[in-house]
CSV table of N, CA and C in Angstrom, one decimal:
chain,number,residue,atom,x,y,z
T,1,MET,N,99.2,90.4,80.0
T,1,MET,CA,100.6,90.3,80.3
T,1,MET,C,101.3,91.6,80.0
T,2,LEU,N,102.2,91.9,80.9
T,2,LEU,CA,103.0,93.2,80.6
T,2,LEU,C,104.2,92.8,79.8
T,3,ASN,N,104.3,93.5,78.7
T,3,ASN,CA,105.6,93.4,77.9
T,3,ASN,C,105.6,94.6,77.0
T,4,GLY,N,106.7,94.9,76.4
T,4,GLY,CA,106.9,96.1,75.6
T,4,GLY,C,107.2,97.3,76.5
T,5,SER,N,107.1,98.5,75.9
T,5,SER,CA,107.4,99.6,76.7
T,5,SER,C,106.3,100.7,76.6
T,6,ASP,N,105.1,100.3,76.1
T,6,ASP,CA,104.0,101.1,76.0
T,6,ASP,C,103.4,101.5,77.3
T,7,SER,N,103.5,102.7,77.7
T,7,SER,CA,102.9,103.1,79.0
T,7,SER,C,101.4,103.0,79.1
T,8,SER,N,100.8,102.8,78.0
T,8,SER,CA,99.3,102.6,78.0
T,8,SER,C,99.0,101.3,78.6
T,9,LYS,N,99.9,100.4,78.8
T,9,LYS,CA,99.7,99.1,79.5
T,9,LYS,C,99.6,99.2,81.0
T,10,PHE,N,99.7,100.4,81.5
T,10,PHE,CA,99.7,100.6,83.0
T,10,PHE,C,98.4,100.1,83.6
T,11,LYS,N,97.3,100.5,83.1
T,11,LYS,CA,96.0,100.0,83.7
T,11,LYS,C,95.8,98.5,83.5
T,12,GLY,N,96.1,98.0,82.4
T,12,GLY,CA,96.0,96.6,82.1
T,12,GLY,C,96.9,95.8,83.0
T,13,GLY,N,98.1,96.3,83.2
T,13,GLY,CA,99.1,95.7,84.0
T,13,GLY,C,98.7,95.6,85.4
T,14,ARG,N,98.1,96.7,85.9
T,14,ARG,CA,97.6,96.7,87.3
T,14,ARG,C,96.5,95.7,87.5
T,15,GLN,N,95.7,95.6,86.5
T,15,GLN,CA,94.6,94.6,86.6
T,15,GLN,C,95.1,93.1,86.6
T,16,VAL,N,96.1,92.9,85.8
T,16,VAL,CA,96.8,91.6,85.8
T,16,VAL,C,97.3,91.2,87.1
T,17,LEU,N,98.0,92.2,87.8
T,17,LEU,CA,98.6,92.0,89.1
T,17,LEU,C,97.5,91.7,90.1
T,18,GLN,N,96.4,92.5,90.0
T,18,GLN,CA,95.3,92.3,91.0
T,18,GLN,C,94.7,90.9,90.8
T,19,ILE,N,94.6,90.4,89.6
T,19,ILE,CA,94.0,89.1,89.3
T,19,ILE,C,95.0,88.0,89.8
T,20,ASP,N,96.3,88.2,89.6
T,20,ASP,CA,97.3,87.2,90.1
T,20,ASP,C,97.2,87.1,91.6
T,21,ALA,N,97.1,88.3,92.3
T,21,ALA,CA,97.0,88.3,93.7
T,21,ALA,C,95.7,87.7,94.2
T,22,GLY,N,94.6,88.0,93.5
T,22,GLY,CA,93.3,87.4,93.9
T,22,GLY,C,93.3,85.9,93.8
T,23,LEU,N,94.0,85.4,92.8
T,23,LEU,CA,94.1,83.9,92.5
T,23,LEU,C,95.2,83.3,93.4
T,24,ASN,N,95.9,84.1,94.2
T,24,ASN,CA,97.0,83.5,94.9
T,24,ASN,C,98.1,82.9,94.0
T,25,ASP,N,98.2,83.4,92.8
T,25,ASP,CA,99.2,82.9,91.9
T,25,ASP,C,100.5,83.8,92.1
T,26,PHE,N,101.2,83.5,93.1
T,26,PHE,CA,102.3,84.3,93.5
T,26,PHE,C,103.5,84.2,92.6
T,27,GLU,N,103.7,83.1,91.9
T,27,GLU,CA,104.8,83.0,90.9
T,27,GLU,C,104.5,84.0,89.8
T,28,ALA,N,103.2,84.0,89.3
T,28,ALA,CA,102.9,84.9,88.2
T,28,ALA,C,102.9,86.3,88.7
T,29,LEU,N,102.5,86.6,89.9
T,29,LEU,CA,102.5,87.9,90.5
T,29,LEU,C,104.0,88.4,90.6
T,30,ALA,N,104.9,87.6,91.0
T,30,ALA,CA,106.3,88.0,91.0
T,30,ALA,C,106.8,88.3,89.6
T,31,GLU,N,106.5,87.5,88.7
T,31,GLU,CA,107.0,87.7,87.3
T,31,GLU,C,106.4,89.0,86.7
T,32,GLU,N,105.1,89.1,86.8
T,32,GLU,CA,104.4,90.2,86.2
T,32,GLU,C,104.8,91.6,86.9
T,33,SER,N,105.0,91.5,88.2
T,33,SER,CA,105.4,92.7,88.9
T,33,SER,C,106.8,93.1,88.6
T,34,ASP,N,107.7,92.1,88.3
T,34,ASP,CA,109.1,92.4,87.8
T,34,ASP,C,109.0,93.2,86.5
T,35,ARG,N,108.1,92.7,85.6
T,35,ARG,CA,108.0,93.4,84.3
T,35,ARG,C,107.4,94.9,84.5
T,36,ALA,N,106.4,95.0,85.4
T,36,ALA,CA,105.8,96.3,85.7
T,36,ALA,C,106.9,97.2,86.3
T,37,ILE,N,107.7,96.7,87.1
T,37,ILE,CA,108.8,97.6,87.7
T,37,ILE,C,109.7,98.1,86.6
T,38,MET,N,110.0,97.2,85.7
T,38,MET,CA,110.9,97.6,84.6
T,38,MET,C,110.3,98.7,83.7
T,39,LEU,N,108.9,98.6,83.5
T,39,LEU,CA,108.2,99.6,82.7
T,39,LEU,C,108.0,100.9,83.5
T,40,PHE,N,107.7,100.8,84.8
T,40,PHE,CA,107.3,101.9,85.6
T,40,PHE,C,108.1,101.9,86.9
T,41,PRO,N,109.4,102.2,86.9
T,41,PRO,CA,110.3,102.0,88.0
T,41,PRO,C,110.0,103.1,89.2
T,42,THR,N,109.2,104.0,88.9
T,42,THR,CA,109.0,105.0,90.0
T,42,THR,C,107.6,104.9,90.7
T,43,LEU,N,106.9,103.8,90.3
T,43,LEU,CA,105.6,103.6,90.9
T,43,LEU,C,105.6,102.6,92.0
T,44,PRO,N,105.4,103.0,93.3
T,44,PRO,CA,105.6,102.1,94.4
T,44,PRO,C,104.7,100.9,94.4
T,45,GLU,N,103.5,101.0,93.9
T,45,GLU,CA,102.5,99.9,94.0
T,45,GLU,C,103.1,98.6,93.4
T,46,PHE,N,103.9,98.7,92.3
T,46,PHE,CA,104.4,97.5,91.7
T,46,PHE,C,105.5,96.8,92.6
T,47,TYR,N,106.2,97.6,93.4
T,47,TYR,CA,107.1,97.1,94.3
T,47,TYR,C,106.4,96.3,95.4
T,48,MET,N,105.2,96.9,95.8
T,48,MET,CA,104.4,96.3,96.8
T,48,MET,C,104.0,94.9,96.4
T,49,TYR,N,103.4,94.8,95.2
T,49,TYR,CA,103.0,93.5,94.7
T,49,TYR,C,104.2,92.6,94.6
T,50,ASN,N,105.3,93.0,94.2
T,50,ASN,CA,106.5,92.2,94.1
T,50,ASN,C,106.9,91.7,95.4
T,51,GLY,N,106.9,92.6,96.4
T,51,GLY,CA,107.3,92.2,97.8
T,51,GLY,C,106.4,91.2,98.4
T,52,ILE,N,105.1,91.4,98.2
T,52,ILE,CA,104.1,90.5,98.7
T,52,ILE,C,104.3,89.1,98.1
T,53,ALA,N,104.5,89.1,96.8
T,53,ALA,CA,104.7,87.8,96.1
T,53,ALA,C,105.9,87.1,96.6
T,54,HIS,N,107.0,87.8,96.8
T,54,HIS,CA,108.2,87.1,97.3
T,54,HIS,C,108.1,86.7,98.7
T,55,VAL,N,107.3,87.4,99.6
T,55,VAL,CA,107.1,86.9,100.9
T,55,VAL,C,106.3,85.6,100.8
T,56,LYS,N,105.3,85.5,100.0
T,56,LYS,CA,104.5,84.3,99.9
T,56,LYS,C,105.3,83.2,99.3
T,57,LEU,N,106.3,83.5,98.4
T,57,LEU,CA,107.2,82.5,97.8
T,57,LEU,C,108.4,82.1,98.7
T,58,LYS,N,108.4,82.8,99.9
T,58,LYS,CA,109.5,82.6,100.9
T,58,LYS,C,110.9,83.0,100.4
T,59,ASN,N,110.8,84.0,99.5
T,59,ASN,CA,112.1,84.6,99.0
T,59,ASN,C,112.2,85.9,99.8
T,60,TYR,N,112.5,85.8,101.1
T,60,TYR,CA,112.4,86.9,102.0
T,60,TYR,C,113.4,88.0,101.7
T,61,ASP,N,114.6,87.7,101.4
T,61,ASP,CA,115.6,88.7,101.1
T,61,ASP,C,115.1,89.6,99.9
T,62,ARG,N,114.6,88.9,98.9
T,62,ARG,CA,114.2,89.6,97.7
T,62,ARG,C,112.9,90.4,98.0
T,63,ALA,N,112.1,89.9,98.9
T,63,ALA,CA,110.9,90.7,99.3
T,63,ALA,C,111.3,92.0,100.0
T,64,ILE,N,112.3,91.8,100.9
T,64,ILE,CA,112.7,93.0,101.7
T,64,ILE,C,113.3,94.0,100.8
T,65,GLU,N,114.1,93.6,99.8
T,65,GLU,CA,114.7,94.5,98.9
T,65,GLU,C,113.7,95.3,98.1
T,66,SER,N,112.7,94.6,97.6
T,66,SER,CA,111.7,95.2,96.8
T,66,SER,C,110.8,96.1,97.6
T,67,LEU,N,110.4,95.7,98.8
T,67,LEU,CA,109.6,96.5,99.7
T,67,LEU,C,110.3,97.8,100.1
T,68,ASN,N,111.6,97.7,100.4
T,68,ASN,CA,112.4,98.9,100.8
T,68,ASN,C,112.5,99.9,99.6
T,69,MET,N,112.7,99.3,98.4
T,69,MET,CA,112.8,100.2,97.2
T,69,MET,C,111.5,100.9,97.0
T,70,GLY,N,110.4,100.2,97.1
T,70,GLY,CA,109.1,100.8,96.9
T,70,GLY,C,108.7,101.8,98.0
T,71,LYS,N,109.0,101.5,99.2
T,71,LYS,CA,108.7,102.3,100.4
T,71,LYS,C,109.3,103.7,100.2
T,72,ALA,N,110.5,103.7,99.6
T,72,ALA,CA,111.2,105.0,99.4
T,72,ALA,C,110.6,105.8,98.3
T,73,LEU,N,109.7,105.3,97.6
T,73,LEU,CA,109.0,106.0,96.5
T,73,LEU,C,107.6,106.6,96.9
T,74,VAL,N,107.2,106.3,98.1
T,74,VAL,CA,105.9,106.7,98.6
T,74,VAL,C,106.0,108.1,99.2
T,75,PHE,N,105.1,109.0,98.7
T,75,PHE,CA,105.0,110.3,99.3
T,75,PHE,C,103.5,110.6,99.5
T,76,ASP,N,103.2,111.2,100.7
T,76,ASP,CA,101.9,111.6,101.0
T,76,ASP,C,100.8,110.6,100.9
T,77,ASN,N,101.1,109.3,101.2
T,77,ASN,CA,100.1,108.3,101.2
T,77,ASN,C,100.4,107.4,102.4
T,78,PRO,N,99.8,107.8,103.5
T,78,PRO,CA,100.1,107.0,104.8
T,78,PRO,C,99.6,105.6,104.7
T,79,GLY,N,98.5,105.3,104.0
T,79,GLY,CA,98.0,104.0,103.9
T,79,GLY,C,98.9,103.1,103.2
T,80,MET,N,99.5,103.5,102.1
T,80,MET,CA,100.5,102.7,101.3
T,80,MET,C,101.8,102.6,102.2
T,81,SER,N,102.2,103.6,102.8
T,81,SER,CA,103.4,103.5,103.7
T,81,SER,C,103.2,102.4,104.7
T,82,GLY,N,102.0,102.4,105.4
T,82,GLY,CA,101.7,101.4,106.4
T,82,GLY,C,101.7,100.0,105.8
T,83,GLN,N,101.2,99.9,104.6
T,83,GLN,CA,101.2,98.5,103.9
T,83,GLN,C,102.6,98.1,103.7
T,84,PHE,N,103.5,99.0,103.2
T,84,PHE,CA,104.9,98.6,103.0
T,84,PHE,C,105.5,98.1,104.4
T,85,TYR,N,105.3,98.9,105.4
T,85,TYR,CA,105.9,98.5,106.7
T,85,TYR,C,105.3,97.2,107.2
T,86,SER,N,104.0,97.0,107.0
T,86,SER,CA,103.4,95.8,107.5
T,86,SER,C,104.0,94.6,106.7
T,87,SER,N,104.2,94.7,105.4
T,87,SER,CA,104.7,93.6,104.6
T,87,SER,C,106.2,93.4,105.0
T,88,LEU,N,106.9,94.4,105.3
T,88,LEU,CA,108.3,94.3,105.8
T,88,LEU,C,108.3,93.5,107.1
T,89,GLY,N,107.4,93.8,108.0
T,89,GLY,CA,107.3,93.1,109.2
T,89,GLY,C,107.0,91.6,109.0
T,90,ASP,N,106.2,91.3,108.0
T,90,ASP,CA,105.9,89.9,107.7
T,90,ASP,C,107.2,89.2,107.2
T,91,ALA,N,108.0,89.9,106.4
T,91,ALA,CA,109.2,89.3,105.9
T,91,ALA,C,110.2,89.0,107.0
T,92,TYR,N,110.4,90.1,107.8
T,92,TYR,CA,111.4,89.9,108.9
T,92,TYR,C,110.9,88.9,109.9
T,93,HIS,N,109.6,88.8,110.2
T,93,HIS,CA,109.0,87.8,111.1
T,93,HIS,C,109.3,86.4,110.6
T,94,ALA,N,109.2,86.2,109.3
T,94,ALA,CA,109.4,84.9,108.7
T,94,ALA,C,110.9,84.5,108.8
T,95,LEU,N,111.8,85.5,108.8
T,95,LEU,CA,113.2,85.3,109.0
T,95,LEU,C,113.6,85.1,110.5
T,96,GLU,N,112.6,85.3,111.3
T,96,GLU,CA,112.8,85.2,112.8
T,96,GLU,C,113.7,86.3,113.3
T,97,GLU,N,113.6,87.5,112.6
T,97,GLU,CA,114.3,88.7,113.0
T,97,GLU,C,113.3,89.5,113.7
T,98,HIS,N,113.0,89.1,114.9
T,98,HIS,CA,111.8,89.7,115.6
T,98,HIS,C,112.0,91.2,116.0
T,99,ASP,N,113.2,91.6,116.3
T,99,ASP,CA,113.3,93.0,116.6
T,99,ASP,C,113.0,93.8,115.4
T,100,LYS,N,113.5,93.4,114.2
T,100,LYS,CA,113.2,94.1,113.0
T,100,LYS,C,111.7,94.1,112.6
T,101,SER,N,111.1,92.9,112.8
T,101,SER,CA,109.7,92.8,112.5
T,101,SER,C,108.8,93.6,113.4
T,102,ASP,N,109.1,93.6,114.7
T,102,ASP,CA,108.4,94.4,115.7
T,102,ASP,C,108.5,95.9,115.3
T,103,GLU,N,109.7,96.3,114.9
T,103,GLU,CA,109.9,97.7,114.6
T,103,GLU,C,109.1,98.1,113.4
T,104,ARG,N,109.0,97.2,112.4
T,104,ARG,CA,108.3,97.5,111.1
T,104,ARG,C,106.8,97.5,111.4
T,105,TYR,N,106.3,96.6,112.3
T,105,TYR,CA,104.9,96.5,112.6
T,105,TYR,C,104.5,97.8,113.4
T,106,THR,N,105.4,98.2,114.3
T,106,THR,CA,105.1,99.5,115.0
T,106,THR,C,105.0,100.7,114.1
T,107,LYS,N,105.9,100.7,113.1
T,107,LYS,CA,105.9,101.8,112.1
T,107,LYS,C,104.6,101.7,111.3
T,108,ALA,N,104.2,100.5,110.9
T,108,ALA,CA,102.9,100.4,110.2
T,108,ALA,C,101.8,101.0,111.0
T,109,LEU,N,101.8,100.7,112.3
T,109,LEU,CA,100.7,101.3,113.1
T,109,LEU,C,100.8,102.8,113.3
T,110,ASP,N,102.0,103.3,113.2
T,110,ASP,CA,102.1,104.8,113.2
T,110,ASP,C,101.4,105.4,112.0
T,111,TYR,N,101.4,104.7,110.9
T,111,TYR,CA,100.7,105.2,109.7
T,111,TYR,C,99.2,104.9,109.7
T,112,ASP,N,98.9,103.7,110.3
T,112,ASP,CA,97.5,103.3,110.4
T,112,ASP,C,97.2,102.5,111.7
T,113,PRO,N,96.8,103.3,112.7
T,113,PRO,CA,96.7,102.7,114.1
T,113,PRO,C,95.6,101.6,114.1
T,114,ASN,N,94.7,101.5,113.1
T,114,ASN,CA,93.7,100.5,113.1
T,114,ASN,C,93.9,99.4,112.1
T,115,ASN,N,95.2,99.2,111.7
T,115,ASN,CA,95.5,98.1,110.8
T,115,ASN,C,95.3,96.8,111.4
T,116,VAL,N,94.2,96.1,111.0
T,116,VAL,CA,93.8,94.9,111.7
T,116,VAL,C,94.8,93.7,111.4
T,117,PHE,N,95.5,93.8,110.3
T,117,PHE,CA,96.5,92.7,110.0
T,117,PHE,C,97.6,92.8,111.0
T,118,VAL,N,98.1,94.0,111.3
T,118,VAL,CA,99.2,94.2,112.2
T,118,VAL,C,98.7,93.9,113.6
T,119,LEU,N,97.5,94.4,114.0
T,119,LEU,CA,97.0,94.3,115.3
T,119,LEU,C,96.8,92.8,115.7
T,120,ASN,N,96.6,91.9,114.7
T,120,ASN,CA,96.4,90.5,115.0
T,120,ASN,C,97.6,89.7,115.0
T,121,LYS,N,98.8,90.3,114.8
T,121,LYS,CA,100.0,89.6,114.8
T,121,LYS,C,100.6,89.4,116.2
């Protein structure tokens, strides 16, 4: 579990999030990623986990907020940028904002033209 402010918890925290995601425990993933964001507010991957958790929990506005915040922190990592846009597309699709979802999915493909998740949507 992530708590305290010891930055040495970074690797352990990442592993906890990976386990939560692997177990499809999205409530725990949302809570733990919130803590990770508090400890490491400039690392985009924690916003990604948080956004994905909130999409799965149907907290779409919260997901969009987190994904947009994390997306702004990504530099020189096209794969991660594509993941952010793909997840944003999922959130907007769930809200039936299809123009916005199509735009995000297209942007995801700009970063990764072979993204099988986006291509299957």
